[in-house]
XYZ file of C-alpha atoms in Angstrom:
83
model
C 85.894 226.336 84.811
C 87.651 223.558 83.179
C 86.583 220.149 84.085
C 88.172 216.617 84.323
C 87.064 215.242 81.220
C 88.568 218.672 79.768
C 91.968 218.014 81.484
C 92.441 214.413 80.405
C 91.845 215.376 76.812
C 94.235 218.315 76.569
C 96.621 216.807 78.908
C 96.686 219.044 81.856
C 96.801 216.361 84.280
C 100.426 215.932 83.310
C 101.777 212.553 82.118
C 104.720 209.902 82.251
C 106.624 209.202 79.559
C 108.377 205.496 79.827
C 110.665 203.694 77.931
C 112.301 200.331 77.461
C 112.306 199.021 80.801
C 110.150 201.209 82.680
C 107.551 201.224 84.213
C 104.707 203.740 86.026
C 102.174 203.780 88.508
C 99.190 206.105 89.326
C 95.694 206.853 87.736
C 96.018 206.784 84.175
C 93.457 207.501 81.228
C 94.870 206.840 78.424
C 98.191 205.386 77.071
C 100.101 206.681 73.536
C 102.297 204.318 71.713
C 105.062 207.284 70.738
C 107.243 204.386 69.276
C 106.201 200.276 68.292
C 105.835 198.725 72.121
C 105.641 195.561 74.160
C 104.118 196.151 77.644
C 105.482 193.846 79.965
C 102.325 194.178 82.413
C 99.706 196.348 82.404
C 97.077 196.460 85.311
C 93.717 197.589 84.259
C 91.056 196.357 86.611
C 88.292 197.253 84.032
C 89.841 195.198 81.404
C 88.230 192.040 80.662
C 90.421 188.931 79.654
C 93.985 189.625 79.656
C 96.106 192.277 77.699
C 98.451 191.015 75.693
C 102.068 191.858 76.428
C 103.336 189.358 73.802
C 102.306 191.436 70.940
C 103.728 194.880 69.580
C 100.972 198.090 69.612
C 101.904 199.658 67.056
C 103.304 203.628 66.871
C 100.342 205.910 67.036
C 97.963 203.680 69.086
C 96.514 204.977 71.901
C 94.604 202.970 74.758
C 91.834 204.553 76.758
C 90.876 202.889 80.176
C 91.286 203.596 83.627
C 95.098 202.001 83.972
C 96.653 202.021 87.703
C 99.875 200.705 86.609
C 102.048 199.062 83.495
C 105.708 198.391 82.367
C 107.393 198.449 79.147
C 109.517 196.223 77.839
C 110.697 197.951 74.463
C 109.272 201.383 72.638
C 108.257 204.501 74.262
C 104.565 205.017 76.001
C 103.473 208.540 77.094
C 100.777 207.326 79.697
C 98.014 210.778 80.476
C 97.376 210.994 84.394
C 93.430 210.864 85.389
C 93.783 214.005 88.036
């Protein structure tokens, strides 16, 4: 039997993919810089200070946290659903 943690690391939650200008919303785990990004938001009630959407995350970065919602201003994000 395959378990949460086992889906979030191989994916089988499913996932968004955004680009420039879009945004998503749900229960996310992690987020994968496919392609140098600026978030315009990103709402991660976990986070502590504030993350910054004035600097570029570069290609190949990924962020782990439990993220209910962002937007992207330029690049393309593939953002892995919780559940």
């Amino acid at each position: 039997m395959t378990n949460n943690i086992d889906k979030q690391t191989f994916g089988q939650s499913g996932a968004s993919y955004v680009t420039d200008g879009g945004t998503a919303t749900g229960e996310f785990c992690a987020l994968q810089v496919l392609e140098d990004a600026t978030f315009s938001s990103v709402t991660w009630p976990e986070l502590t200070g504030t993350f910054p959407t004035t600097s570029t995350i570069a290609a190949g970065t990924v962020i782990y946290g439990q993220i209910t919602a962002f937007g992207v201003t330029t690049g393309k994000v593939l953002a892995y659903k919780q559940v």
